[in-house]
Short mmCIF file of C-alpha atoms in Angstrom, two decimals:
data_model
loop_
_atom_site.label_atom_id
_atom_site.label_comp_id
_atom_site.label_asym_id
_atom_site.label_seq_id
_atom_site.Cartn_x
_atom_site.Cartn_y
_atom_site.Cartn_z
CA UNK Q 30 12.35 17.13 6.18
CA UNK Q 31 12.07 13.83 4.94
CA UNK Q 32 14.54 12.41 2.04
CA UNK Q 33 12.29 12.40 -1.33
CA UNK Q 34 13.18 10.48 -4.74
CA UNK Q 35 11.61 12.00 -7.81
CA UNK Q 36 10.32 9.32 -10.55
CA UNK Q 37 8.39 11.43 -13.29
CA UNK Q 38 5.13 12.55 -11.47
CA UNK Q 39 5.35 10.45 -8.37
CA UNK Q 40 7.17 11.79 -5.36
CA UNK Q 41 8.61 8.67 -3.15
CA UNK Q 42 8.83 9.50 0.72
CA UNK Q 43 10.34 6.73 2.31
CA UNK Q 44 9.81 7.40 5.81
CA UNK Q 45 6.29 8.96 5.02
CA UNK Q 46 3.53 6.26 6.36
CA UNK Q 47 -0.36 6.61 6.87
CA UNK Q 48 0.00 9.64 8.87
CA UNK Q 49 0.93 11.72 6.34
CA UNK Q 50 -2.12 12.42 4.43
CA UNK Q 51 -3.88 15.20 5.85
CA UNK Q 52 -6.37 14.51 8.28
CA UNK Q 53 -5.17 11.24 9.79
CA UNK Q 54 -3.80 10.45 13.20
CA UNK Q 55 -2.28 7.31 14.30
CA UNK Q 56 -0.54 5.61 17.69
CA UNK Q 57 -0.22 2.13 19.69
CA UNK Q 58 0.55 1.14 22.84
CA UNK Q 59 0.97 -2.21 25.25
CA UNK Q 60 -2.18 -3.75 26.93
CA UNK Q 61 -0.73 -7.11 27.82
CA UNK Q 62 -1.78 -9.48 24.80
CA UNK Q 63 1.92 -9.98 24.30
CA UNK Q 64 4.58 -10.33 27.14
CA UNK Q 65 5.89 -7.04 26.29
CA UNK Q 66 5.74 -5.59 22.98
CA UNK Q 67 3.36 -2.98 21.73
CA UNK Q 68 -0.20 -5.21 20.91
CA UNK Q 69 -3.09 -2.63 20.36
CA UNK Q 70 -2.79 0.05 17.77
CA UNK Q 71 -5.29 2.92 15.77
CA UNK Q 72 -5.74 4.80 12.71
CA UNK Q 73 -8.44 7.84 12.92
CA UNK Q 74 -9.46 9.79 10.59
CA UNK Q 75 -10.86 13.53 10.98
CA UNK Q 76 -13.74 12.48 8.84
CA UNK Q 77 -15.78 9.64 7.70
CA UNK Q 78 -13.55 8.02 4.79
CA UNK Q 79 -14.44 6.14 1.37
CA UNK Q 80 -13.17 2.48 2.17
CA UNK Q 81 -12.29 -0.32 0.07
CA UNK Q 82 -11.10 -3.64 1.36
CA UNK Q 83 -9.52 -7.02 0.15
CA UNK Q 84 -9.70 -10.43 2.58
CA UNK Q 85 -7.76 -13.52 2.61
CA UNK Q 86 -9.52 -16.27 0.41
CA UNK Q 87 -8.68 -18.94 3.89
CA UNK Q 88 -12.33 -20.14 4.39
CA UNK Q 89 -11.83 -19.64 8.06
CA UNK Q 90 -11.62 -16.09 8.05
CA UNK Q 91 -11.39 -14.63 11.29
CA UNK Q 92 -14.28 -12.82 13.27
CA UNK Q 93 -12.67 -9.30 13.03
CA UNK Q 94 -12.68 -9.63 9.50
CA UNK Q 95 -16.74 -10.40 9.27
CA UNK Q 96 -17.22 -7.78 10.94
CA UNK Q 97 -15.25 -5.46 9.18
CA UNK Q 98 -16.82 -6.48 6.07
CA UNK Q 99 -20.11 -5.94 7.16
CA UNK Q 100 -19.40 -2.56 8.77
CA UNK Q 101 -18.13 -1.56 5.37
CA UNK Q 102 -20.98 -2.45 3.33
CA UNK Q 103 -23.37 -0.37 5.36
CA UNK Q 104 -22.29 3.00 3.42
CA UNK Q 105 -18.66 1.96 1.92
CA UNK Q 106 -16.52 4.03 4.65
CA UNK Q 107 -15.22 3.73 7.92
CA UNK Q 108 -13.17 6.65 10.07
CA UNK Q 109 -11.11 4.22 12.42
CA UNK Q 110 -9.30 1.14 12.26
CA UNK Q 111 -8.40 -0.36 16.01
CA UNK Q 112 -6.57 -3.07 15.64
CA UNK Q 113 -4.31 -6.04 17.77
CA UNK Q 114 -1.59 -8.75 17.85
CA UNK Q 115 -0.62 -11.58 19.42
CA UNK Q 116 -4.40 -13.20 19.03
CA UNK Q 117 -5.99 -13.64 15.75
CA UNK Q 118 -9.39 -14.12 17.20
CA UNK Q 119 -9.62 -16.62 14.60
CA UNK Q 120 -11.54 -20.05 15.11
CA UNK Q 121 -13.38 -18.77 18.26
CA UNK Q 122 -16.88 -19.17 17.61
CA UNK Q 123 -19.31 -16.97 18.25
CA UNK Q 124 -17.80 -15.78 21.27
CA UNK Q 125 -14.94 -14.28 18.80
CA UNK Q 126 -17.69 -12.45 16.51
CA UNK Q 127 -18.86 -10.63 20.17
CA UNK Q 128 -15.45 -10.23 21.19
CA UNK Q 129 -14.32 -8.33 18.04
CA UNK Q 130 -17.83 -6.61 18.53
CA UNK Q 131 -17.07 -5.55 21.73
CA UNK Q 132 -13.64 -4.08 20.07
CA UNK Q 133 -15.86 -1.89 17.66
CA UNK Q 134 -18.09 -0.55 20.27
CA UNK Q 135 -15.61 0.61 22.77
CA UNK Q 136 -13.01 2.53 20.44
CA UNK Q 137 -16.35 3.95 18.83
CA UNK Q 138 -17.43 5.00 22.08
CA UNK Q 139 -14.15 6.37 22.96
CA UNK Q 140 -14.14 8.44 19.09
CA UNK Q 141 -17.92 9.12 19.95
CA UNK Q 142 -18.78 7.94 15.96
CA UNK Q 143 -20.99 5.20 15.10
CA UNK Q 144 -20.21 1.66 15.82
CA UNK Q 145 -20.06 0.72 12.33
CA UNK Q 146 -17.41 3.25 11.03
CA UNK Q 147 -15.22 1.11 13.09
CA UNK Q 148 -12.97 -1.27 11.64
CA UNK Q 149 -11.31 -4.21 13.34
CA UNK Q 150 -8.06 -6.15 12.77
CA UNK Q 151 -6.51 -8.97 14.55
CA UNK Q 152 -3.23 -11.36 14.27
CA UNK Q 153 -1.37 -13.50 15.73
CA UNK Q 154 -2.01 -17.08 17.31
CA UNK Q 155 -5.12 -18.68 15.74
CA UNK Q 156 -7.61 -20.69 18.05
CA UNK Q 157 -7.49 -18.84 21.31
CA UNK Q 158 -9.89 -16.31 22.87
CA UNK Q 159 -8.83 -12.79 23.47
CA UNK Q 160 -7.80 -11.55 27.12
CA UNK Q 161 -10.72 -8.93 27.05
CA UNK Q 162 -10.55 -7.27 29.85
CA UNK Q 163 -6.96 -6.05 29.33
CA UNK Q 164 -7.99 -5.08 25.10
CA UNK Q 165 -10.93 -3.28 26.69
CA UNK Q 166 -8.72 -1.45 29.44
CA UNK Q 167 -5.87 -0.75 26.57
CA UNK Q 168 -9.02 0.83 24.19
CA UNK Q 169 -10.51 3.17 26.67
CA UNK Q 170 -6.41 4.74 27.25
CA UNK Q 171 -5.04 4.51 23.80
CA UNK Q 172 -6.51 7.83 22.62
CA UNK Q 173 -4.31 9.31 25.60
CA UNK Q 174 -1.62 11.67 24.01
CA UNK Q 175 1.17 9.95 24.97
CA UNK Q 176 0.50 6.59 22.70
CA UNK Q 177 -0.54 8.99 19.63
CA UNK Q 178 2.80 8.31 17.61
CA UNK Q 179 2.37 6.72 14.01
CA UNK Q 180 5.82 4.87 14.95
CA UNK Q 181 3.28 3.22 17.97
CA UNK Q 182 0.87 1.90 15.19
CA UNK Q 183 3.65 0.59 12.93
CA UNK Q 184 5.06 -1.80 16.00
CA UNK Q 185 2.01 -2.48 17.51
CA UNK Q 186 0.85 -4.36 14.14
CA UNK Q 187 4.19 -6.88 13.93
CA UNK Q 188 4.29 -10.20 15.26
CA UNK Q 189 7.20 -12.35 13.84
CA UNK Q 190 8.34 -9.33 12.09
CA UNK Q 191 12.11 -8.45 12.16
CA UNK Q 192 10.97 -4.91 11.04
CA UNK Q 193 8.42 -1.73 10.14
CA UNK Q 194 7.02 -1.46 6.96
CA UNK Q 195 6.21 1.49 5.70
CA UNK Q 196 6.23 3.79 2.20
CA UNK Q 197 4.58 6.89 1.25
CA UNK Q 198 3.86 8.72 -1.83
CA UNK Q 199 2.74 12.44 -3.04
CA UNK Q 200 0.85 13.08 -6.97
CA UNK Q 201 -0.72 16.32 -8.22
CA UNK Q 202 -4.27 15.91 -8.75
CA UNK Q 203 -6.26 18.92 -9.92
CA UNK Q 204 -3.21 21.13 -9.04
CA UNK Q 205 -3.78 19.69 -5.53
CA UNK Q 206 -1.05 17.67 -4.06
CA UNK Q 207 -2.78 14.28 -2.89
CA UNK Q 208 -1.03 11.94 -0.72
CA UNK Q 209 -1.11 7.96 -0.49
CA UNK Q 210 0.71 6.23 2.35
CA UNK Q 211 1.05 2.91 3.85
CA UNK Q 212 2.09 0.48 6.72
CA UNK Q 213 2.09 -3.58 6.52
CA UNK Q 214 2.46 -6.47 8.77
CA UNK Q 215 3.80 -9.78 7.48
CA UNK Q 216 6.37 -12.36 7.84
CA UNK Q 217 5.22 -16.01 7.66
CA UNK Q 218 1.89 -17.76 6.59
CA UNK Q 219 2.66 -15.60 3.48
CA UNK Q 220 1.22 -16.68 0.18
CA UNK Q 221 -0.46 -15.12 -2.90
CA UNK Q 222 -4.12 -14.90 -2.77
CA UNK Q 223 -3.54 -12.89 0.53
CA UNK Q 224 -1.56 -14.57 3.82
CA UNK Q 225 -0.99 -13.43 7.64
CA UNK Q 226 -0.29 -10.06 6.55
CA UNK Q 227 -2.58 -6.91 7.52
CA UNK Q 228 -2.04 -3.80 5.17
CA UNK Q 229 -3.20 -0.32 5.92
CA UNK Q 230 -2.94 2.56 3.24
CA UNK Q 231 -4.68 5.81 3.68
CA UNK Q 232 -5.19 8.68 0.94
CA UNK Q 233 -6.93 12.35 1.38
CA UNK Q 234 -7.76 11.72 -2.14
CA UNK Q 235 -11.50 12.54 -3.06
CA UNK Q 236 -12.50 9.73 -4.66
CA UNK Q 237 -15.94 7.37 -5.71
CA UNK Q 238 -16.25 3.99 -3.65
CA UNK Q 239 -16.53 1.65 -7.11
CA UNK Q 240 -13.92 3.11 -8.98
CA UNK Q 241 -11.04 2.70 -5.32
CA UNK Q 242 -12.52 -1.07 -4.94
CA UNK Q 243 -12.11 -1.43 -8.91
CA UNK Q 244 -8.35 -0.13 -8.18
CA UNK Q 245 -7.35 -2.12 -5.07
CA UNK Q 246 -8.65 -5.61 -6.41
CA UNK Q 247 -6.52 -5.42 -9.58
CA UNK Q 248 -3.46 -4.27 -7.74
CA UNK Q 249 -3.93 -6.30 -5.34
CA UNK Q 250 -3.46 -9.06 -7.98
CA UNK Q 251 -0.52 -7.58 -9.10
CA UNK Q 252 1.45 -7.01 -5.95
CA UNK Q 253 -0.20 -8.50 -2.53
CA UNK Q 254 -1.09 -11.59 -4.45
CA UNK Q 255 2.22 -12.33 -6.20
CA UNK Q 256 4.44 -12.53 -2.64
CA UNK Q 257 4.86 -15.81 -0.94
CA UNK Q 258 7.36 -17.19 1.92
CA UNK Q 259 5.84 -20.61 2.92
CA UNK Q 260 2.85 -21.50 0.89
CA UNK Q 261 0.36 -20.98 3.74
CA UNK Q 262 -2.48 -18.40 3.59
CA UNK Q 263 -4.08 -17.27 6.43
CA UNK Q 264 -7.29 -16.51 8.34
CA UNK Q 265 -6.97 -13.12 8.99
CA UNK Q 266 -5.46 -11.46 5.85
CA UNK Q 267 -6.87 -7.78 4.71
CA UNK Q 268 -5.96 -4.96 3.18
CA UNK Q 269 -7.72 -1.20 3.77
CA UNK Q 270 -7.74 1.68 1.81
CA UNK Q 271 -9.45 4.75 3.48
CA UNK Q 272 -9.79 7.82 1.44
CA UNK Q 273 -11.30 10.82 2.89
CA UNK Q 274 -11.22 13.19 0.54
CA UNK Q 275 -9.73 16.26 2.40
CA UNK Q 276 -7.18 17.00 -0.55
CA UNK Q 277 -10.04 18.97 -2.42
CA UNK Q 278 -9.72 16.90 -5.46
CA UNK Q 279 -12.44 17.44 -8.03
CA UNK Q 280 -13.46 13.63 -7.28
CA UNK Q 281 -11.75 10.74 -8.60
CA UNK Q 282 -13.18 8.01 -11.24
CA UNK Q 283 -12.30 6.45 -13.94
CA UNK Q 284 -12.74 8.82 -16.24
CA UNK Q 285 -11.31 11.74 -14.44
CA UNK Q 286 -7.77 13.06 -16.78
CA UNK Q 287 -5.47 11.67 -13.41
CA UNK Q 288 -7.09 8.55 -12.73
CA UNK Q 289 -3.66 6.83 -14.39
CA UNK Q 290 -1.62 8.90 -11.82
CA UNK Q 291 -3.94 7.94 -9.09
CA UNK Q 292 -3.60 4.38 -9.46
CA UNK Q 293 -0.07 4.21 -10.51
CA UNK Q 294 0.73 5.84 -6.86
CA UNK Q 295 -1.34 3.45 -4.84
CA UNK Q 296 0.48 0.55 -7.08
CA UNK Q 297 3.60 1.60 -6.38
CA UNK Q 298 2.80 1.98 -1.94
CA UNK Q 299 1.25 -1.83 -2.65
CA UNK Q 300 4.32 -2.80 -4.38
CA UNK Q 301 6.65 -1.57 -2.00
CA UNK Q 302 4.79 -3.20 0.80
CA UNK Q 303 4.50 -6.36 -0.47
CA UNK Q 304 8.25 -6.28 -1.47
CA UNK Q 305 9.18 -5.32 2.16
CA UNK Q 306 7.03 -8.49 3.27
CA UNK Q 307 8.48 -11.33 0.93
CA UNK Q 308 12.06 -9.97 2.28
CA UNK Q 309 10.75 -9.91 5.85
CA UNK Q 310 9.86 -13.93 5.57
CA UNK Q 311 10.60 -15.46 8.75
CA UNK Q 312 14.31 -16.49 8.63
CA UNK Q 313 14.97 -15.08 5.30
CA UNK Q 314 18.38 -13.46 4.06
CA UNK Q 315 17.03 -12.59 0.61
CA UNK Q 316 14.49 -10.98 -1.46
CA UNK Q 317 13.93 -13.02 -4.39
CA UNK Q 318 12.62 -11.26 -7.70
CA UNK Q 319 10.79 -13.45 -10.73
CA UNK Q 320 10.04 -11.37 -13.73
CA UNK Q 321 8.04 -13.22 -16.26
CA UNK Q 322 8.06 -11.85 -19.52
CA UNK Q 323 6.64 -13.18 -23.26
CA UNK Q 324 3.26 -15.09 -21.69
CA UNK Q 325 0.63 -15.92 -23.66
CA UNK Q 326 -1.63 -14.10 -21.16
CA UNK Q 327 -0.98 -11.96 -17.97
CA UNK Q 328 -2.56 -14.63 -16.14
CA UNK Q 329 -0.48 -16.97 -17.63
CA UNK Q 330 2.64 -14.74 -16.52
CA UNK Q 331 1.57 -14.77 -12.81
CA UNK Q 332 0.89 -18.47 -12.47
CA UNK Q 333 4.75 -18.92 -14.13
CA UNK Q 334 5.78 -16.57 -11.03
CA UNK Q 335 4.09 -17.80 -8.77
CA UNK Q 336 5.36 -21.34 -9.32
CA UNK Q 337 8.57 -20.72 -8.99
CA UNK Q 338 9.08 -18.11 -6.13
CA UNK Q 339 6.87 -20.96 -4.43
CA UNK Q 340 9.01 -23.77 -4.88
CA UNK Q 341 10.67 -24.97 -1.83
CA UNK Q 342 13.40 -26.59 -3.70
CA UNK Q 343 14.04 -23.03 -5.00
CA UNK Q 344 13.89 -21.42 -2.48
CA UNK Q 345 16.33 -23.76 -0.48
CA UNK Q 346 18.65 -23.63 -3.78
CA UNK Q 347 18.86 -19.76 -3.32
CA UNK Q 348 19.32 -19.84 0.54
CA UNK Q 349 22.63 -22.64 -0.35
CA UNK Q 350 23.72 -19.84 -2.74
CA UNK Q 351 23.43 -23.24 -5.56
CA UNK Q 352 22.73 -21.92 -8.91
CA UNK Q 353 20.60 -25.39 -10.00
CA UNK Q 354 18.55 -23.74 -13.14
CA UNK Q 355 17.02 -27.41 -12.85
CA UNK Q 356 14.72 -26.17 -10.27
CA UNK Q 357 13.78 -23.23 -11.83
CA UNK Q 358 12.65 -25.00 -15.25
CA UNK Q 359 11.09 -27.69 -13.13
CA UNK Q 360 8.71 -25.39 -11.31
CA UNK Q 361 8.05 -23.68 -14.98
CA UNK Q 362 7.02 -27.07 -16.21
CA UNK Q 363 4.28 -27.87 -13.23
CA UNK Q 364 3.27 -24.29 -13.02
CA UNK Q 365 -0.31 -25.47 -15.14
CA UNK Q 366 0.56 -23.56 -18.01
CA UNK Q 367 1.43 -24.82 -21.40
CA UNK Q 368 5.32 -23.33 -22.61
CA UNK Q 369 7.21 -24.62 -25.34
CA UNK Q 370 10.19 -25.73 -23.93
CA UNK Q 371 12.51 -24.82 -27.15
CA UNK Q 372 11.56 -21.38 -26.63
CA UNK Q 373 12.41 -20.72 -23.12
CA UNK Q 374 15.11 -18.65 -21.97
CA UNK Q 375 16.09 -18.67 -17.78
CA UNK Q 376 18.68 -16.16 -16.68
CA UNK Q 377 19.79 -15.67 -12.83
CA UNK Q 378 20.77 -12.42 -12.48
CA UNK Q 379 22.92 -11.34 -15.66
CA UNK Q 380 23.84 -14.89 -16.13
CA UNK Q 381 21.69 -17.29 -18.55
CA UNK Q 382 21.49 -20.86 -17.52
CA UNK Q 383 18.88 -22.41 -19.89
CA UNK Q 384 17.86 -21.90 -23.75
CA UNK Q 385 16.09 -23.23 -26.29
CA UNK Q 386 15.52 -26.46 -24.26
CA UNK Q 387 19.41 -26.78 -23.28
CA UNK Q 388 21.61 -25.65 -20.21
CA UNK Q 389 23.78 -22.94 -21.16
CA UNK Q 390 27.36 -23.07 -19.84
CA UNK Q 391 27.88 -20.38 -16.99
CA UNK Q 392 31.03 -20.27 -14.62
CA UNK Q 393 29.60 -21.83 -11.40
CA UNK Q 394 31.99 -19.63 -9.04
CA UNK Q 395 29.86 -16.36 -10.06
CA UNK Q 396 26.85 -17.09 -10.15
CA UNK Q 397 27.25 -18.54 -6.54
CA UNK Q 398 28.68 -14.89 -5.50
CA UNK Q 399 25.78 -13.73 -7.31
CA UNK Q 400 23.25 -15.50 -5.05
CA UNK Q 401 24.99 -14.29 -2.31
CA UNK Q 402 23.32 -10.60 -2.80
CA UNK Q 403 20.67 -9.91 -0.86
CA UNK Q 404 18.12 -9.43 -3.84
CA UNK Q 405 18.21 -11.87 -6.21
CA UNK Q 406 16.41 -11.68 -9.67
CA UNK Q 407 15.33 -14.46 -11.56
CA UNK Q 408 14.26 -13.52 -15.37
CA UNK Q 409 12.30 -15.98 -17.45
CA UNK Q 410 11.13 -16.14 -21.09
CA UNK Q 411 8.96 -17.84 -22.30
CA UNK Q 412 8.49 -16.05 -25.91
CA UNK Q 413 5.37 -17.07 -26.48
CA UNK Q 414 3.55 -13.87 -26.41
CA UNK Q 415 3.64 -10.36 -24.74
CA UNK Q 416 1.85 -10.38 -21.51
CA UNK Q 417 4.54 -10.55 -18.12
CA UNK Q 418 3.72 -10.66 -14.71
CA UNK Q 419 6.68 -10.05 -11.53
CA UNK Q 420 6.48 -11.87 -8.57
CA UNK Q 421 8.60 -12.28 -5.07
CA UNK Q 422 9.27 -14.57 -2.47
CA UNK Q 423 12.36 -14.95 -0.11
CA UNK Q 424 14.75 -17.79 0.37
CA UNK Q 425 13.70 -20.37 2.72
CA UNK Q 426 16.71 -21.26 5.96
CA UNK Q 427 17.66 -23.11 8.81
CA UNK Q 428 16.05 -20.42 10.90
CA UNK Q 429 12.23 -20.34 9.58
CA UNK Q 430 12.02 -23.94 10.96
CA UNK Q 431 13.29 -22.78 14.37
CA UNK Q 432 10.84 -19.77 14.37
CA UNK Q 433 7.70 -22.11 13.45
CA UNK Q 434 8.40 -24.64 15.63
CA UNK Q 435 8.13 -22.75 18.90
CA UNK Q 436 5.50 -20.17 17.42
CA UNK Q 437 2.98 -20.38 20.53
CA UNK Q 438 5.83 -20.38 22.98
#
């Protein structure tokens, strides 16, 4: 049985993933993209399922994601997901658009559905072709029993990752009990407005098309796009929600008495999963927290965060374990948005280092054992209103530079 935490109305499984609402299988396996780790993995689903999407805002997005797209908007669902890495069939031409194609067809062929409730995902090193023959050969096997294992799917997704990520939770709806769960990839090229990060969260919810796309654009905006490691976003960036409905909901809208519920669970799976990337950045030792509170605006709030758990001076401070608060108000001050600098208030941790305009005094010794946690919170405000926003990032080492440098080799 797996360990449970209870908060109000929301069940947290924290080994549950996207296997775990009913109706949907998942596995992975090795076809030889990559030298040796697992490189082709699936998500099938009994039935056809409502789908919603989100894409990176990179101009060059990649072919698998045009094709995704337009498979989507032919009746708003899909029932598979096949997906690879170590190639992000990105910046191949048209000979990528066939390629990913090609993808579609055979693992629709091997499901015997229709091409188009196929959905295809790539990552991984931008510019090159992919080694068809061996995806192909790896697609026509991967529906063998022995590579249907959701653990499979979760590796066969990761690239620089140092580690699964994963997160499940269970609401009432209707008296039914309706799962959400999810699984991410993500670790550099991370930065709001979507990055190299692919993020798969499936529901047996029973729910209409406008009102999921309604709910995964504006948390999306509040979770997926306020994480950052490096300031690069990336061609291949996407996140899928696939409901199909077998719950037996009365269906989902708006105005249905548990929409709140509804949404609050599939925040909290986005949350956690874009948490788990920021503290997966490549190199990183820390998950760094910026809560924004007393904006003018919520939009005002995120562009605060943003700025901040961006700035490589920052970042670098919190990775030195140097609490230099003149960082912090720095990237407040070129963040675009207007504050009134005799009204802000910057705390690290429990510890406040600016007010009103002037540096507080603070015992250096711990708040340098305080940046030595491995989550570190950052709190500013800016008490000029009462909108907040919270976003993360990581710290930024020695060892990102080594990982980057050699990425292709």
């Amino acid at each position: 049985m797996l360990p449970v935490v209870s908060n109000k109305e929301i069940v947290v499984l924290k080994e549950g993933s996207v296997t775990l609402p009913q109706g949907f299988t998942a596995g992975g396996m090795h076809c030889g993209i990559k030298r040796k780790r697992l490189d082709l993995g699936y998500i099938v689903s009994e039935v056809p399922a409502t789908t919603a999407g989100v894409y990176t805002t990179n101009i060059f997005q990649a072919a698998p994601l045009l094709v995704t797209q337009e498979s989507i908007a032919k009746e708003n669902k899909i029932q598979a997901v096949i997906v690879n890495s170590g190639n992000a069939n990105a910046c191949t031409g048209e000979q990528g658009i066939l390629d990913a194609f090609q993808m579609q067809k055979g693992f629709a062929n091997e499901l015997g559905i229709e091409e188009h409730l196929v959905a295809v995902t790539s990552t991984g090193v931008i510019g090159e072709l992919l080694p068809m023959d061996k995806v192909t050969t790896g697609i026509k096997q991967i529906l063998n029993p022995e590579f249907k294992d959701e653990q499979n799917f979760k590796q066969a997704i990761l690239t620089t990752d140092t580690c699964i990520k994963q997160v499940a939770v269970q609401i009432k709806i209707d008296g039914k009990t309706v799962s959400i769960g999810g699984a991410a990839k993500g670790s550099g090229m991370i930065h709001p407005n979507m990055a190299t990060m692919l993020g798969f969260i499936t529901t047996d919810a029973n729910i209409a098309h406008e009102d999921l796309h309604a709910a995964l654009k504006d948390i999306t905006n509040q979770t997926f796009n306020m994480i950052t490691v490096d300031g690069d976003t990336s061609t291949n960036d996407m996140v899928l929600v696939m409901a199909n409905g077998l719950a037996g909901n009365d269906q989902l809208t708006k105005d249905h008495p548990d929409w709140d519920l509804f949404k609050a669970g599939l925040k909290l799976v986005s949350e956690e999963l874009a948490k788990k990337i920021a503290r997966d950045g490549e190199g990183a030792t820390k998950l760094v927290e910026v809560q924004v509170n007393g904006a003018y605006s919520h939009e005002a709030a995120r562009a605060v965060g943003k700025s901040i758990i961006s700035s490589n001076l920052v970042k670098t401070a919190i990775y030195g374990t140097d609490p230099n608060w003149g960082r912090i108000v720095t990237a407040i001050g070129y963040s675009g948005i207007p504050v009134e600098p005799n009204k802000l208030k910057v705390a690290i941790g429990p510890y406040k280092v600016f007010e009103n305009g002037l540096p507080c005094p603070f015992v250096e010794e711990e708040v340098k054992e305080y940046l030595q946690l491995e989550t570190v919170s950052i709190l500013v405000e800016l008490n000029q209103g009462d909108d907040n926003a919270t976003a993360w990032g990581c710290d930024l080492t020695y060892d990102y530079v080594k990982i980057n440098a050699s990425y292709r080799t």
